[in-house]
């Protein structure tokens, strides 16, 4: 399982679709059941997930909206995901402001904060991830986090 995360306009969908694996696309409107059914059926083991419930963490704070899941639902989905040993890819390419589409969900001035919240969540919970910037060296893989023992 590969999970592609990141702020708006970082190339998540493009990367996820280019990987050539079974593809699941989640949005801010995805429900608990949308995540639960394929996770329990182990349909996502060899798949790529374009976004994940983890995306709720930075976006509910930045957009000042109600958290979309109960604590129990949140924990269930996170645990069902982590036991499958996924590879998390955090897309980090920041678009230039004039190239940032005006109809994006998140305002451009919140982009840096969003990326920082992703990194905070992943590091706080000791979740390993790879950073990806499609303009970067090494085919975009810029850094692999190290989890302390």
XYZ file of N, CA and C in Angstrom:
447
model
N 0.846 -1.172 0.000
C 0.000 0.000 0.000
C 0.894 1.238 0.000
N 0.587 2.136 -0.921
C 1.274 3.418 -0.988
C 0.225 4.489 -0.745
N 0.512 5.402 0.177
C -0.423 6.469 0.507
C 0.231 7.798 0.157
N -0.431 8.560 -0.695
C 0.092 9.838 -1.167
C -0.642 10.961 -0.440
N 0.137 11.786 0.276
C -0.394 12.883 1.079
C 0.236 14.197 0.633
N -0.312 15.301 1.113
C 0.316 16.594 0.886
C -0.692 17.705 0.685
N -0.219 18.949 0.773
C -1.090 20.101 0.547
C -1.614 20.149 -0.886
N -2.532 21.065 -1.132
C -3.104 21.250 -2.464
C -2.023 21.555 -3.498
N -2.213 21.049 -4.688
C -1.367 21.338 -5.865
C 0.070 20.854 -5.742
N 0.281 19.727 -5.075
C 1.639 19.185 -4.946
C 1.896 18.023 -5.891
N 0.910 17.638 -6.673
C 1.090 16.547 -7.622
C 0.665 15.190 -7.103
N -0.155 15.148 -6.060
C -0.580 13.879 -5.455
C -1.300 12.973 -6.452
N -2.313 13.505 -7.090
C -3.113 12.692 -8.007
C -2.291 12.248 -9.208
N -1.479 13.144 -9.742
C -0.633 12.789 -10.885
C 0.299 11.643 -10.520
N 0.969 11.748 -9.372
C 1.867 10.684 -8.923
C 1.095 9.386 -8.699
N -0.002 9.457 -7.978
C -0.773 8.254 -7.647
C -1.225 7.519 -8.906
N -1.657 8.246 -9.908
C -2.137 7.608 -11.136
C -0.996 7.044 -11.973
N 0.179 7.655 -11.898
C 1.323 7.173 -12.679
C 1.922 5.885 -12.119
N 1.620 5.542 -10.888
C 2.213 4.355 -10.272
C 1.662 3.054 -10.853
N 0.543 3.110 -11.525
C 0.022 1.939 -12.224
C -0.525 0.842 -11.328
N -0.911 1.179 -10.122
C -1.497 0.217 -9.186
C -2.995 0.461 -9.085
N -3.732 -0.490 -8.523
C -5.135 -0.195 -8.241
C -5.200 1.117 -7.452
N -6.167 1.942 -7.770
C -6.183 3.338 -7.331
C -7.444 3.645 -6.536
N -7.253 4.264 -5.376
C -8.366 4.728 -4.544
C -8.178 6.218 -4.309
N -9.211 6.981 -4.568
C -9.149 8.431 -4.383
C -10.101 8.820 -3.256
N -9.558 9.479 -2.247
C -10.371 9.949 -1.131
C -10.390 11.474 -1.135
N -11.439 12.045 -0.554
C -11.586 13.499 -0.490
C -12.048 13.889 0.906
N -12.231 15.188 1.104
C -12.735 15.664 2.389
C -14.144 15.147 2.664
N -14.823 14.702 1.627
C -16.184 14.182 1.779
C -16.240 12.671 1.970
N -15.091 11.997 1.949
C -15.072 10.541 2.147
C -15.538 10.206 3.560
N -16.334 9.169 3.662
C -16.904 8.775 4.949
C -16.080 7.657 5.592
N -16.417 7.389 6.826
C -15.798 6.286 7.556
C -15.956 4.985 6.772
N -17.153 4.753 6.266
C -17.432 3.529 5.511
C -16.624 3.469 4.212
N -16.372 4.627 3.600
C -15.555 4.667 2.375
C -14.159 4.106 2.632
N -13.611 4.384 3.801
C -12.292 3.864 4.173
C -12.377 2.427 4.681
N -13.364 2.179 5.528
C -13.443 0.912 6.253
C -13.625 -0.304 5.346
N -14.533 -0.232 4.408
C -14.849 -1.404 3.587
C -13.630 -1.954 2.843
N -12.903 -1.153 2.058
C -11.747 -1.732 1.349
C -10.590 -2.095 2.280
N -10.433 -1.370 3.402
C -9.368 -1.726 4.343
C -9.634 -3.083 4.980
N -10.847 -3.324 5.404
C -11.185 -4.608 6.034
C -11.124 -5.760 5.036
N -11.426 -5.495 3.795
C -11.386 -6.538 2.767
C -9.968 -6.750 2.232
N -9.031 -5.988 2.757
C -7.629 -6.035 2.326
C -7.487 -5.770 0.829
N -8.402 -4.984 0.281
C -8.349 -4.636 -1.137
C -7.258 -3.617 -1.439
N -6.755 -2.954 -0.415
C -5.794 -1.878 -0.627
C -4.347 -2.318 -0.440
N -4.128 -3.572 -0.156
C -2.777 -4.053 0.131
C -1.796 -3.713 -0.978
N -2.174 -3.922 -2.212
C -1.307 -3.619 -3.355
C -1.884 -2.465 -4.161
N -2.257 -1.403 -3.476
C -2.909 -0.278 -4.138
C -2.244 1.035 -3.739
N -2.615 2.070 -4.455
C -2.176 3.417 -4.103
C -3.410 4.202 -3.668
N -3.258 4.905 -2.556
C -4.340 5.719 -2.014
C -3.987 7.177 -2.245
N -4.815 7.854 -3.001
C -4.655 9.277 -3.274
C -5.390 10.010 -2.161
N -4.631 10.421 -1.180
C -5.108 11.027 0.061
C -5.535 9.920 1.038
N -5.722 10.342 2.299
C -6.025 9.385 3.366
C -6.703 10.145 4.492
N -7.258 9.421 5.433
C -7.907 10.051 6.582
C -6.941 10.978 7.332
N -5.638 10.709 7.239
C -4.635 11.567 7.880
C -4.727 12.997 7.358
N -5.201 13.173 6.144
C -5.338 14.520 5.572
C -6.319 15.376 6.368
N -7.180 14.733 7.113
C -8.137 15.469 7.936
C -7.407 16.310 8.984
N -6.274 15.821 9.478
C -5.551 16.504 10.560
C -5.157 17.934 10.196
N -4.408 18.183 9.121
C -4.066 19.574 8.829
C -5.254 20.392 8.313
N -6.097 19.777 7.517
C -7.147 20.557 6.858
C -8.256 21.012 7.800
N -8.617 20.203 8.777
C -9.682 20.674 9.667
C -9.188 21.852 10.492
N -7.893 21.880 10.803
C -7.342 23.003 11.560
C -7.238 24.263 10.702
N -6.692 24.107 9.517
C -6.489 25.259 8.640
C -7.814 25.856 8.182
N -8.740 25.010 7.821
C -10.019 25.484 7.289
C -11.043 25.756 8.391
N -10.627 25.530 9.639
C -11.484 25.794 10.796
C -12.865 25.147 10.632
N -12.823 23.863 10.288
C -14.063 23.119 10.130
C -14.111 21.999 11.160
N -15.283 21.469 11.350
C -15.472 20.374 12.294
C -14.673 19.157 11.835
N -14.051 18.474 12.800
C -13.327 17.248 12.489
C -14.329 16.233 11.963
N -14.008 15.582 10.866
C -14.971 14.756 10.149
C -15.231 13.369 10.692
N -14.554 12.972 11.769
C -14.675 11.604 12.267
C -14.700 11.613 13.784
N -15.308 10.583 14.369
C -15.218 10.429 15.817
C -13.817 9.922 16.151
N -13.445 10.028 17.414
C -12.129 9.539 17.822
C -11.997 8.041 17.558
N -13.036 7.288 17.807
C -13.020 5.838 17.561
C -12.844 5.538 16.069
N -13.577 6.229 15.213
C -13.439 6.036 13.767
C -12.017 6.369 13.310
N -11.503 7.487 13.780
C -10.144 7.930 13.440
C -9.130 6.849 13.807
N -9.197 6.364 15.046
C -8.255 5.331 15.500
C -8.412 4.038 14.700
N -9.636 3.628 14.437
C -9.857 2.395 13.670
C -9.198 2.464 12.295
N -9.422 3.544 11.571
C -8.864 3.665 10.219
C -7.347 3.754 10.269
N -6.811 4.517 11.205
C -5.347 4.629 11.321
C -4.747 3.254 11.619
N -5.302 2.535 12.578
C -4.761 1.215 12.929
C -4.906 0.214 11.788
N -6.063 0.190 11.140
C -6.250 -0.724 10.003
C -5.293 -0.402 8.855
N -4.891 0.835 8.761
C -3.924 1.233 7.732
C -2.514 0.841 8.144
N -2.112 1.209 9.355
C -0.728 0.985 9.790
C -0.366 -0.495 9.877
N -1.327 -1.376 10.192
C -0.986 -2.801 10.273
C -0.662 -3.385 8.901
N -0.983 -2.651 7.842
C -0.661 -3.111 6.493
C 0.695 -2.577 6.015
N 1.417 -1.918 6.921
C 2.772 -1.433 6.647
C 2.860 -0.622 5.348
N 2.107 0.471 5.267
C 2.108 1.248 4.030
C 3.365 2.107 3.882
N 3.621 2.520 2.658
C 4.638 3.522 2.379
C 3.902 4.848 2.244
N 4.254 5.812 3.087
C 3.662 7.141 3.002
C 4.568 8.023 2.164
N 3.980 8.694 1.191
C 4.706 9.637 0.347
C 4.089 11.010 0.588
N 4.897 11.924 1.121
C 4.441 13.287 1.382
C 4.908 14.172 0.234
N 3.974 14.617 -0.578
C 4.305 15.483 -1.717
C 4.555 16.897 -1.200
N 5.690 17.471 -1.586
C 6.129 18.731 -0.988
C 6.364 19.858 -1.986
N 6.088 19.640 -3.271
C 6.357 20.704 -4.246
C 5.387 21.859 -4.043
N 5.930 23.026 -3.695
C 5.087 24.207 -3.511
C 4.972 24.945 -4.840
N 3.761 25.075 -5.356
C 3.592 25.795 -6.617
C 3.832 27.292 -6.410
N 4.228 27.958 -7.471
C 4.343 29.412 -7.401
C 2.934 29.978 -7.239
N 2.845 31.109 -6.538
C 1.525 31.647 -6.223
C 0.690 31.918 -7.476
N 1.298 32.423 -8.533
C 0.519 32.737 -9.739
C 0.048 31.471 -10.470
N 0.630 30.311 -10.120
C 0.203 29.045 -10.728
C -0.791 28.280 -9.845
N -1.019 28.786 -8.656
C -1.938 28.142 -7.717
C -3.364 28.509 -8.120
N -4.133 27.523 -8.456
C -5.486 27.775 -8.948
C -6.342 28.447 -7.883
N -7.073 29.433 -8.301
C -7.903 30.226 -7.382
C -9.018 29.405 -6.743
N -9.421 28.320 -7.398
C -10.525 27.518 -6.867
C -10.060 26.379 -5.961
N -8.791 26.396 -5.566
C -8.305 25.370 -4.636
C -9.055 25.488 -3.311
N -9.205 24.386 -2.637
C -9.919 24.349 -1.361
C -9.211 25.188 -0.299
N -7.903 25.074 -0.231
C -7.128 25.759 0.799
C -6.521 27.045 0.235
N -6.601 28.158 0.969
C -5.958 29.391 0.508
C -4.435 29.217 0.419
N -3.838 29.866 -0.555
C -2.397 29.743 -0.782
C -1.593 30.169 0.448
N -2.060 31.175 1.167
C -1.289 31.664 2.318
C -1.239 30.659 3.472
N -1.971 29.564 3.361
C -1.949 28.517 4.389
C -1.136 27.292 3.962
N -0.549 27.345 2.776
C 0.150 26.193 2.215
C 1.294 25.717 3.115
N 2.165 26.616 3.540
C 3.309 26.232 4.382
C 2.849 25.634 5.711
N 1.833 26.226 6.287
C 1.307 25.705 7.553
C 0.756 24.296 7.366
N 0.084 24.062 6.257
C -0.467 22.733 5.972
C 0.649 21.691 5.901
N 1.708 21.984 5.159
C 2.827 21.046 5.055
C 3.452 20.810 6.428
N 3.607 21.870 7.214
C 4.182 21.730 8.556
C 3.308 20.836 9.439
N 1.993 20.951 9.317
C 1.093 20.109 10.112
C 1.172 18.642 9.692
N 1.317 18.378 8.408
C 1.534 16.996 7.960
C 2.798 16.429 8.606
N 3.893 17.179 8.517
C 5.167 16.706 9.065
C 5.077 16.519 10.573
N 4.396 17.436 11.246
C 4.222 17.323 12.694
C 3.461 16.047 13.045
N 2.369 15.793 12.359
C 1.585 14.592 12.639
C 2.409 13.333 12.413
N 3.042 13.233 11.263
C 3.799 12.023 10.927
C 4.960 11.805 11.887
N 5.685 12.856 12.217
C 6.832 12.684 13.117
C 6.387 12.438 14.555
N 5.347 13.116 15.005
C 4.843 12.908 16.369
C 4.413 11.461 16.577
N 3.813 10.879 15.560
C 3.321 9.505 15.664
C 4.296 8.479 15.109
N 5.505 8.966 14.847
C 6.608 8.094 14.426
C 6.249 7.259 13.199
N 5.601 7.912 12.258
C 5.222 7.264 11.005
C 6.276 7.622 9.962
N 6.936 6.617 9.433
C 7.967 6.847 8.417
C 7.323 7.300 7.118
N 8.021 8.207 6.440
C 7.515 8.692 5.161
C 8.662 9.152 4.279
N 8.364 9.239 3.000
C 9.301 9.736 2.006
C 8.735 11.052 1.494
N 9.599 12.058 1.382
C 9.168 13.316 0.788
C 9.395 13.255 -0.714
N 8.450 13.818 -1.455
C 8.530 13.796 -2.916
C 8.230 15.179 -3.483
N 9.181 15.699 -4.263
C 8.999 16.952 -4.991
C 9.353 16.658 -6.438
N 8.386 16.702 -7.314
C 8.624 16.274 -8.695
C 9.626 17.136 -9.440
N 10.029 18.277 -8.886
C 11.098 19.073 -9.488
C 12.447 18.788 -8.852
N 12.482 17.954 -7.843
C 13.710 17.718 -7.094
C 14.652 16.721 -7.746
N 15.864 16.591 -7.179
C 16.829 15.595 -7.661
C 16.364 14.184 -7.299
N 17.059 13.185 -7.783
C 16.750 11.782 -7.467
C 15.305 11.420 -7.800
N 14.836 11.884 -8.934
C 13.462 11.606 -9.375
C 12.433 12.102 -8.375
N 12.778 13.148 -7.652
C 11.833 13.763 -6.745
C 11.893 13.283 -5.314
N 12.533 12.145 -5.046
C 12.616 11.669 -3.665
C 13.663 12.504 -2.958
N 13.225 13.326 -2.021
C 14.129 14.288 -1.413
C 14.625 13.885 -0.037
N 13.885 13.068 0.660
C 14.293 12.747 2.023
C 13.502 11.554 2.526
N 14.152 10.731 3.286
C 13.435 9.654 3.969
C 13.592 9.923 5.459
N 12.516 9.942 6.172
C 12.598 10.210 7.598
C 13.140 8.990 8.319
N 13.773 9.240 9.399
C 14.275 8.157 10.233
C 13.495 8.164 11.542
N 12.939 7.047 11.876
C 12.213 6.920 13.131
C 13.206 6.466 14.187
N 13.217 7.182 15.284
C 14.136 6.829 16.361
C 13.685 5.547 17.041
N 14.635 4.721 17.488
C 14.255 3.465 18.153
C 13.533 3.701 19.464
